[in-house]
Amino acid sequence: MKFGYWMPIFGGWLRNVEDEQMPTDWSYVKQLAQRSEALGYDLTLIAELYLNDIKGTEAPSLEAWSTAAALAAVTEQLEIMVAVRPTFHNPALLAKQAANIDLIAPGRLSLNVVSSWWKDEATKYGLHFEQHDDRYARTREWLDVVTNVWKQDHFSYDGKYYQVADNVLQPKPAKAPFLYAGGESEAAKDLISTQCDGYVMHGDSPELIGARIADMRRRREQKGLPPMKFGVAGYTIVRDSEQDVKKELDRITNVKASASGYGNYQQWLAGTQLEQQVSLQDYSVSNRGLRTGLTGTPAQLQDRIGAFEAVGVDFFLLQASPQLEEMERFSESVIQVVA
């Protein structure tokens, strides 16, 4: 089992706590990345949003790709998984950026391909926002271009969304970045099982996660493609007693519909296709992290992680608040025990 974490480029993960003591600045993310390597974390996911959907649209957030390039230069082992949205990036230009970062940190760059969901963000940045299945159709073409210019020179492509004429990309990446993606719609699962290497999921129980993994494995086998990697989002609380766990849960889930990011949450629900309804408590932290159930005593978390491993999960993408302090606690109580 590998352990990754979301880089807190939004200043935190809680909708109801204004200041989580997680500054939205370079010094904090640098400190977190470097410390995480010593704590036994394997990867970090850098989300890509130009507006802050956690703390509200006028709150600061860091840009993903410049942050990733900087972190590549100051870390040694950490896999740097960067979210990328085809709506916002020309594929050949993005492939060039990614190749350059991969040469800074050979073999450590990966992409989490996201087909967008936030209409207001796109229009505020002057971009056309398409319907759900059209966004996935665009992503198919986008991936075709990106993966081929990494492999070959003099590549041409003539699609509905993208055209490339005799492209030459040099230098090539040291290793073609691993491609992750997530999604629960039929369009998403068909695309991911065809064109990606890994499937990342919102938080849920081991039983539901296991069913999704089994479905993706069947799709993959039917297409004659090699096995995928599977990851799950989770919010972690580890305490010595169940009473202390409940106290912390109460603190972070006391969210109101008046919270700054609540309107963005409603747009996300409208712009995506999920298998289950989402509660206001789910909204308290992002990516349905509490449903994963990584809240409890060290022994309870170790058992829970074992249940996920048994159904085929390869890694977690964790959130916590305040991040550095909670990552230290999780490492000592869980990672160093189960590793």
Short mmCIF file of C-alpha atoms in Angstrom, two decimals:
data_model
loop_
_atom_site.label_atom_id
_atom_site.label_comp_id
_atom_site.label_asym_id
_atom_site.label_seq_id
_atom_site.Cartn_x
_atom_site.Cartn_y
_atom_site.Cartn_z
CA MET A 1 0.00 0.00 0.00
CA LYS A 2 1.26 3.47 -0.89
CA PHE A 3 0.20 6.69 0.78
CA GLY A 4 -0.25 9.96 -1.04
CA TYR A 5 -1.80 13.26 -0.09
CA TRP A 6 -3.49 16.26 -1.63
CA MET A 7 -1.27 19.32 -1.62
CA PRO A 8 -3.30 22.05 0.17
CA ILE A 9 -3.04 24.72 -2.52
CA PHE A 10 -6.42 26.12 -1.38
CA GLY A 11 -5.35 26.82 2.21
CA GLY A 12 -7.11 23.78 3.61
CA TRP A 13 -9.95 21.30 3.13
CA LEU A 14 -12.64 22.37 5.61
CA ARG A 15 -15.64 24.41 4.46
CA ASN A 16 -16.46 25.67 7.96
CA VAL A 17 -13.01 26.66 9.28
CA GLU A 18 -11.77 29.92 7.83
CA ASP A 19 -8.12 29.64 8.92
CA GLU A 20 -6.71 26.11 9.08
CA GLN A 21 -3.13 27.25 9.69
CA MET A 22 -2.19 26.07 6.19
CA PRO A 23 -0.89 29.17 4.36
CA THR A 24 -1.58 29.43 0.65
CA ASP A 25 2.04 30.07 -0.24
CA TRP A 26 5.17 28.50 -1.68
CA SER A 27 7.05 28.17 1.60
CA TYR A 28 4.32 25.99 3.12
CA VAL A 29 3.91 23.60 0.17
CA LYS A 30 7.69 23.29 -0.12
CA GLN A 31 7.98 22.45 3.58
CA LEU A 32 5.15 19.94 3.32
CA ALA A 33 6.60 18.18 0.26
CA GLN A 34 10.07 17.87 1.72
CA ARG A 35 8.84 16.70 5.10
CA SER A 36 6.46 14.17 3.54
CA GLU A 37 9.36 12.30 1.96
CA ALA A 38 10.88 11.73 5.40
CA LEU A 39 7.49 10.65 6.77
CA GLY A 40 7.06 7.84 4.22
CA TYR A 41 4.56 9.40 1.82
CA ASP A 42 4.94 8.30 -1.78
CA LEU A 43 3.09 10.91 -3.84
CA THR A 44 1.30 14.22 -3.79
CA LEU A 45 -1.62 15.34 -5.92
CA ILE A 46 -1.67 18.98 -6.96
CA ALA A 47 -5.21 19.97 -7.92
CA GLU A 48 -5.78 22.39 -10.78
CA LEU A 49 -8.34 25.12 -10.23
CA TYR A 50 -7.89 28.80 -11.02
CA LEU A 51 -10.50 29.71 -8.41
CA ASN A 52 -10.73 28.43 -4.85
CA ASP A 53 -13.70 26.07 -4.52
CA ILE A 54 -12.99 25.27 -0.85
CA LYS A 55 -12.73 28.71 0.74
CA GLY A 56 -14.69 30.73 -1.84
CA THR A 57 -13.97 32.22 -5.24
CA GLU A 58 -12.23 35.32 -3.88
CA ALA A 59 -9.83 33.35 -1.69
CA PRO A 60 -6.29 32.67 -2.95
CA SER A 61 -5.17 29.41 -4.56
CA LEU A 62 -1.86 28.31 -6.05
CA GLU A 63 -1.46 27.47 -9.74
CA ALA A 64 -0.82 23.77 -10.31
CA TRP A 65 1.81 23.56 -13.03
CA SER A 66 4.24 26.20 -11.82
CA THR A 67 3.93 24.71 -8.33
CA ALA A 68 4.66 21.23 -9.70
CA ALA A 69 7.78 22.42 -11.53
CA ALA A 70 9.08 24.11 -8.39
CA LEU A 71 8.40 21.04 -6.22
CA ALA A 72 10.11 18.78 -8.76
CA ALA A 73 13.33 20.72 -8.18
CA VAL A 74 13.27 20.56 -4.37
CA THR A 75 12.23 16.92 -3.80
CA GLU A 76 14.05 13.67 -4.45
CA GLN A 77 11.63 10.74 -4.31
CA LEU A 78 8.07 12.07 -4.26
CA GLU A 79 5.80 11.28 -7.20
CA ILE A 80 4.25 14.56 -8.32
CA MET A 81 0.76 13.94 -9.68
CA VAL A 82 -0.57 17.10 -11.32
CA ALA A 83 -4.21 17.54 -12.24
CA VAL A 84 -4.72 18.79 -15.77
CA ARG A 85 -7.93 19.81 -17.51
CA PRO A 86 -8.04 19.57 -21.30
CA THR A 87 -10.47 22.50 -21.45
CA PHE A 88 -7.68 24.76 -20.19
CA HIS A 89 -4.64 23.39 -22.07
CA ASN A 90 -3.58 22.90 -25.67
CA PRO A 91 -2.40 19.25 -25.67
CA ALA A 92 0.87 19.66 -27.55
CA LEU A 93 1.90 22.62 -25.40
CA LEU A 94 0.99 20.78 -22.21
CA ALA A 95 2.94 17.73 -23.39
CA LYS A 96 5.99 19.98 -23.80
CA GLN A 97 5.59 21.41 -20.27
CA ALA A 98 5.16 17.93 -18.80
CA ALA A 99 8.21 16.58 -20.62
CA ASN A 100 10.31 19.41 -19.22
CA ILE A 101 9.16 18.80 -15.63
CA ASP A 102 9.80 15.08 -16.05
CA LEU A 103 13.39 15.88 -17.00
CA ILE A 104 13.75 17.93 -13.80
CA ALA A 105 12.44 14.98 -11.74
CA PRO A 106 13.02 11.93 -13.97
CA GLY A 107 10.20 9.41 -13.76
CA ARG A 108 8.41 11.25 -10.94
CA LEU A 109 5.78 13.22 -12.85
CA SER A 110 2.28 11.84 -13.39
CA LEU A 111 -0.93 13.42 -14.66
CA ASN A 112 -4.43 13.26 -13.21
CA VAL A 113 -6.65 14.07 -16.20
CA VAL A 114 -9.83 15.89 -15.18
CA SER A 115 -12.58 16.66 -17.67
CA SER A 116 -13.68 19.80 -15.78
CA TRP A 117 -16.91 20.53 -13.93
CA TRP A 118 -17.02 24.22 -12.95
CA LYS A 119 -18.77 26.37 -15.53
CA ASP A 120 -18.30 29.71 -13.74
CA GLU A 121 -14.55 29.20 -13.50
CA ALA A 122 -14.26 28.52 -17.22
CA THR A 123 -16.29 31.58 -18.20
CA LYS A 124 -14.41 33.83 -15.75
CA TYR A 125 -11.21 32.81 -17.53
CA GLY A 126 -12.68 33.30 -21.01
CA LEU A 127 -13.17 29.65 -21.95
CA HIS A 128 -16.11 27.85 -23.51
CA PHE A 129 -17.67 25.25 -21.20
CA GLU A 130 -19.10 22.14 -22.86
CA GLN A 131 -21.67 19.58 -21.77
CA HIS A 132 -20.54 16.52 -19.80
CA ASP A 133 -20.12 13.96 -22.60
CA ASP A 134 -18.65 16.58 -24.96
CA ARG A 135 -15.95 17.26 -22.36
CA TYR A 136 -15.04 13.58 -22.35
CA ALA A 137 -14.98 13.50 -26.15
CA ARG A 138 -12.52 16.39 -26.04
CA THR A 139 -10.42 14.55 -23.45
CA ARG A 140 -10.15 11.50 -25.74
CA GLU A 141 -8.61 13.60 -28.48
CA TRP A 142 -6.47 15.52 -26.02
CA LEU A 143 -4.96 12.28 -24.71
CA ASP A 144 -4.36 11.04 -28.26
CA VAL A 145 -2.23 14.09 -28.99
CA VAL A 146 -0.37 14.18 -25.67
CA THR A 147 0.64 10.52 -25.64
CA ASN A 148 1.69 10.47 -29.29
CA VAL A 149 3.90 13.56 -29.23
CA TRP A 150 5.72 12.02 -26.25
CA LYS A 151 6.42 8.91 -28.35
CA GLN A 152 7.18 10.13 -31.85
CA ASP A 153 8.30 13.13 -33.85
CA HIS A 154 6.64 14.43 -37.01
CA PHE A 155 3.26 13.56 -35.55
CA SER A 156 0.11 14.93 -37.17
CA TYR A 157 -3.47 14.80 -35.95
CA ASP A 158 -6.74 16.04 -37.41
CA GLY A 159 -9.61 15.74 -34.94
CA LYS A 160 -12.81 17.59 -34.12
CA TYR A 161 -11.21 19.53 -31.25
CA TYR A 162 -7.48 19.50 -32.01
CA GLN A 163 -5.24 19.66 -35.04
CA VAL A 164 -1.47 19.16 -35.00
CA ALA A 165 0.75 19.32 -38.09
CA ASP A 166 4.16 17.61 -38.15
CA ASN A 167 4.84 18.12 -34.44
CA VAL A 168 8.35 17.67 -33.09
CA LEU A 169 8.73 17.57 -29.30
CA GLN A 170 12.31 17.47 -28.06
CA PRO A 171 13.59 16.56 -25.60
CA LYS A 172 11.20 13.74 -24.89
CA PRO A 173 10.32 12.99 -21.25
CA ALA A 174 12.72 10.68 -19.45
CA LYS A 175 9.67 8.44 -18.97
CA ALA A 176 6.20 9.04 -20.33
CA PRO A 177 4.19 10.31 -17.33
CA PHE A 178 1.72 7.84 -15.82
CA LEU A 179 -1.88 8.87 -16.59
CA TYR A 180 -4.55 8.78 -13.89
CA ALA A 181 -8.17 9.88 -14.13
CA GLY A 182 -11.40 9.59 -12.16
CA GLY A 183 -15.12 9.62 -12.88
CA GLU A 184 -18.26 7.62 -12.31
CA SER A 185 -20.25 8.23 -15.50
CA GLU A 186 -20.26 5.69 -18.32
CA ALA A 187 -18.39 8.14 -20.55
CA ALA A 188 -15.70 8.54 -17.90
CA LYS A 189 -15.23 4.85 -17.18
CA ASP A 190 -15.04 3.94 -20.85
CA LEU A 191 -12.43 6.60 -21.53
CA ILE A 192 -10.32 5.84 -18.45
CA SER A 193 -10.30 2.09 -19.02
CA THR A 194 -9.17 2.70 -22.61
CA GLN A 195 -6.62 5.51 -22.40
CA CYS A 196 -5.32 5.80 -18.83
CA ASP A 197 -3.03 3.80 -16.56
CA GLY A 198 -4.72 4.39 -13.21
CA TYR A 199 -8.19 5.04 -11.79
CA VAL A 200 -8.65 7.41 -8.84
CA MET A 201 -11.92 7.38 -6.91
CA HIS A 202 -13.82 9.55 -4.47
CA GLY A 203 -14.07 8.17 -0.95
CA ASP A 204 -16.38 5.23 -0.27
CA SER A 205 -16.52 1.96 1.67
CA PRO A 206 -14.24 -0.97 0.76
CA GLU A 207 -17.28 -2.81 -0.60
CA LEU A 208 -18.24 -0.06 -3.04
CA ILE A 209 -14.65 0.64 -4.00
CA GLY A 210 -14.10 -3.06 -4.59
CA ALA A 211 -17.09 -3.19 -6.95
CA ARG A 212 -15.70 -0.26 -8.97
CA ILE A 213 -12.30 -1.87 -9.18
CA ALA A 214 -13.82 -5.15 -10.37
CA ASP A 215 -15.80 -3.27 -13.04
CA MET A 216 -12.71 -1.43 -14.31
CA ARG A 217 -10.68 -4.63 -14.33
CA ARG A 218 -13.34 -6.30 -16.50
CA ARG A 219 -13.35 -3.37 -18.91
CA ARG A 220 -9.58 -3.42 -19.07
CA GLU A 221 -9.38 -7.15 -19.73
CA GLN A 222 -12.04 -6.95 -22.44
CA LYS A 223 -9.88 -4.38 -24.23
CA GLY A 224 -6.75 -6.51 -23.93
CA LEU A 225 -4.91 -3.87 -21.89
CA PRO A 226 -2.55 -4.33 -18.92
CA PRO A 227 -3.72 -3.98 -15.30
CA MET A 228 -4.38 -0.53 -13.86
CA LYS A 229 -3.47 1.07 -10.54
CA PHE A 230 -6.31 2.06 -8.22
CA GLY A 231 -6.38 4.91 -5.73
CA VAL A 232 -8.96 6.27 -3.26
CA ALA A 233 -9.41 9.69 -1.67
CA GLY A 234 -9.77 9.84 2.09
CA TYR A 235 -9.86 12.29 4.98
CA THR A 236 -7.87 11.08 7.97
CA ILE A 237 -8.40 11.50 11.68
CA VAL A 238 -6.29 9.31 13.95
CA ARG A 239 -6.65 9.63 17.73
CA ASP A 240 -5.98 7.44 20.74
CA SER A 241 -9.66 7.22 21.73
CA GLU A 242 -12.98 7.05 19.91
CA GLN A 243 -14.19 9.97 22.04
CA ASP A 244 -11.43 12.18 20.66
CA VAL A 245 -12.22 11.02 17.12
CA LYS A 246 -15.88 12.00 17.55
CA LYS A 247 -14.89 15.40 18.93
CA GLU A 248 -12.76 16.12 15.86
CA LEU A 249 -15.45 14.85 13.50
CA ASP A 250 -17.96 17.19 15.10
CA ARG A 251 -15.56 20.09 14.64
CA ILE A 252 -14.99 19.57 10.94
CA THR A 253 -18.55 18.68 9.88
CA ASN A 254 -20.35 21.63 11.45
CA VAL A 255 -20.80 23.22 8.03
CA LYS A 256 -23.64 25.50 7.00
CA ALA A 257 -25.15 26.23 3.62
CA SER A 258 -23.95 29.81 4.06
CA ALA A 259 -20.30 28.73 3.78
CA SER A 260 -18.25 30.62 1.19
CA GLY A 261 -17.83 27.67 -1.15
CA TYR A 262 -21.37 26.30 -0.97
CA GLY A 263 -22.43 27.79 -4.31
CA ASN A 264 -19.42 26.18 -6.01
CA TYR A 265 -20.44 22.85 -4.46
CA GLN A 266 -23.90 23.17 -6.02
CA GLN A 267 -22.30 23.81 -9.43
CA TRP A 268 -20.12 20.74 -8.99
CA LEU A 269 -23.19 18.59 -8.32
CA ALA A 270 -24.88 20.02 -11.41
CA GLY A 271 -21.81 19.55 -13.62
CA THR A 272 -20.90 15.97 -12.76
CA GLN A 273 -22.55 12.54 -12.87
CA LEU A 274 -22.22 10.56 -9.64
CA GLU A 275 -23.43 7.10 -8.68
CA GLN A 276 -24.71 8.29 -5.27
CA GLN A 277 -26.31 11.31 -3.67
CA VAL A 278 -23.97 13.54 -1.70
CA SER A 279 -24.87 14.82 1.77
CA LEU A 280 -24.02 18.14 3.39
CA GLN A 281 -21.65 16.23 5.68
CA ASP A 282 -19.90 14.87 2.57
CA TYR A 283 -19.50 18.47 1.48
CA SER A 284 -17.71 19.36 4.72
CA VAL A 285 -14.52 17.97 3.20
CA SER A 286 -13.83 17.46 -0.48
CA ASN A 287 -13.96 14.30 -2.60
CA ARG A 288 -16.28 12.41 -0.20
CA GLY A 289 -13.22 11.85 1.96
CA LEU A 290 -15.08 10.91 5.14
CA ARG A 291 -16.85 8.00 3.44
CA THR A 292 -13.54 6.15 3.21
CA GLY A 293 -13.71 5.71 6.98
CA LEU A 294 -10.10 6.52 7.79
CA THR A 295 -11.13 8.00 11.12
CA GLY A 296 -10.46 6.17 14.36
CA THR A 297 -7.76 4.77 16.59
CA PRO A 298 -4.50 3.54 15.04
CA ALA A 299 -5.65 -0.09 15.25
CA GLN A 300 -9.00 0.75 13.60
CA LEU A 301 -7.28 2.57 10.75
CA GLN A 302 -4.83 -0.27 10.22
CA ASP A 303 -7.74 -2.71 9.89
CA ARG A 304 -9.60 -0.38 7.55
CA ILE A 305 -6.57 0.01 5.31
CA GLY A 306 -6.25 -3.77 5.19
CA ALA A 307 -9.86 -4.02 3.98
CA PHE A 308 -9.12 -1.62 1.11
CA GLU A 309 -5.96 -3.47 0.19
CA ALA A 310 -7.93 -6.73 0.06
CA VAL A 311 -10.27 -5.36 -2.65
CA GLY A 312 -7.42 -4.09 -4.82
CA VAL A 313 -6.61 -0.53 -3.72
CA ASP A 314 -2.98 0.38 -4.44
CA PHE A 315 -2.75 3.83 -2.84
CA PHE A 316 -4.61 6.50 -0.90
CA LEU A 317 -4.79 10.24 -1.59
CA LEU A 318 -5.26 11.73 1.87
CA GLN A 319 -6.43 15.04 3.27
CA ALA A 320 -6.16 16.26 6.86
CA SER A 321 -6.27 19.51 8.80
CA PRO A 322 -3.97 21.04 9.83
CA GLN A 323 -2.10 19.07 7.21
CA LEU A 324 1.49 18.93 8.42
CA GLU A 325 0.65 18.08 12.03
CA GLU A 326 -1.92 15.44 11.06
CA MET A 327 0.40 13.89 8.46
CA GLU A 328 3.05 13.53 11.17
CA ARG A 329 0.50 11.79 13.42
CA PHE A 330 -0.76 9.50 10.62
CA SER A 331 2.77 8.54 9.65
CA GLU A 332 3.75 7.60 13.18
CA SER A 333 0.50 5.74 13.94
CA VAL A 334 -0.19 4.06 10.61
CA ILE A 335 2.39 4.29 7.82
CA GLN A 336 5.33 3.22 9.94
CA VAL A 337 3.28 0.31 11.27
CA VAL A 338 1.74 -1.08 8.07
CA ALA A 339 4.66 -0.37 5.73
#
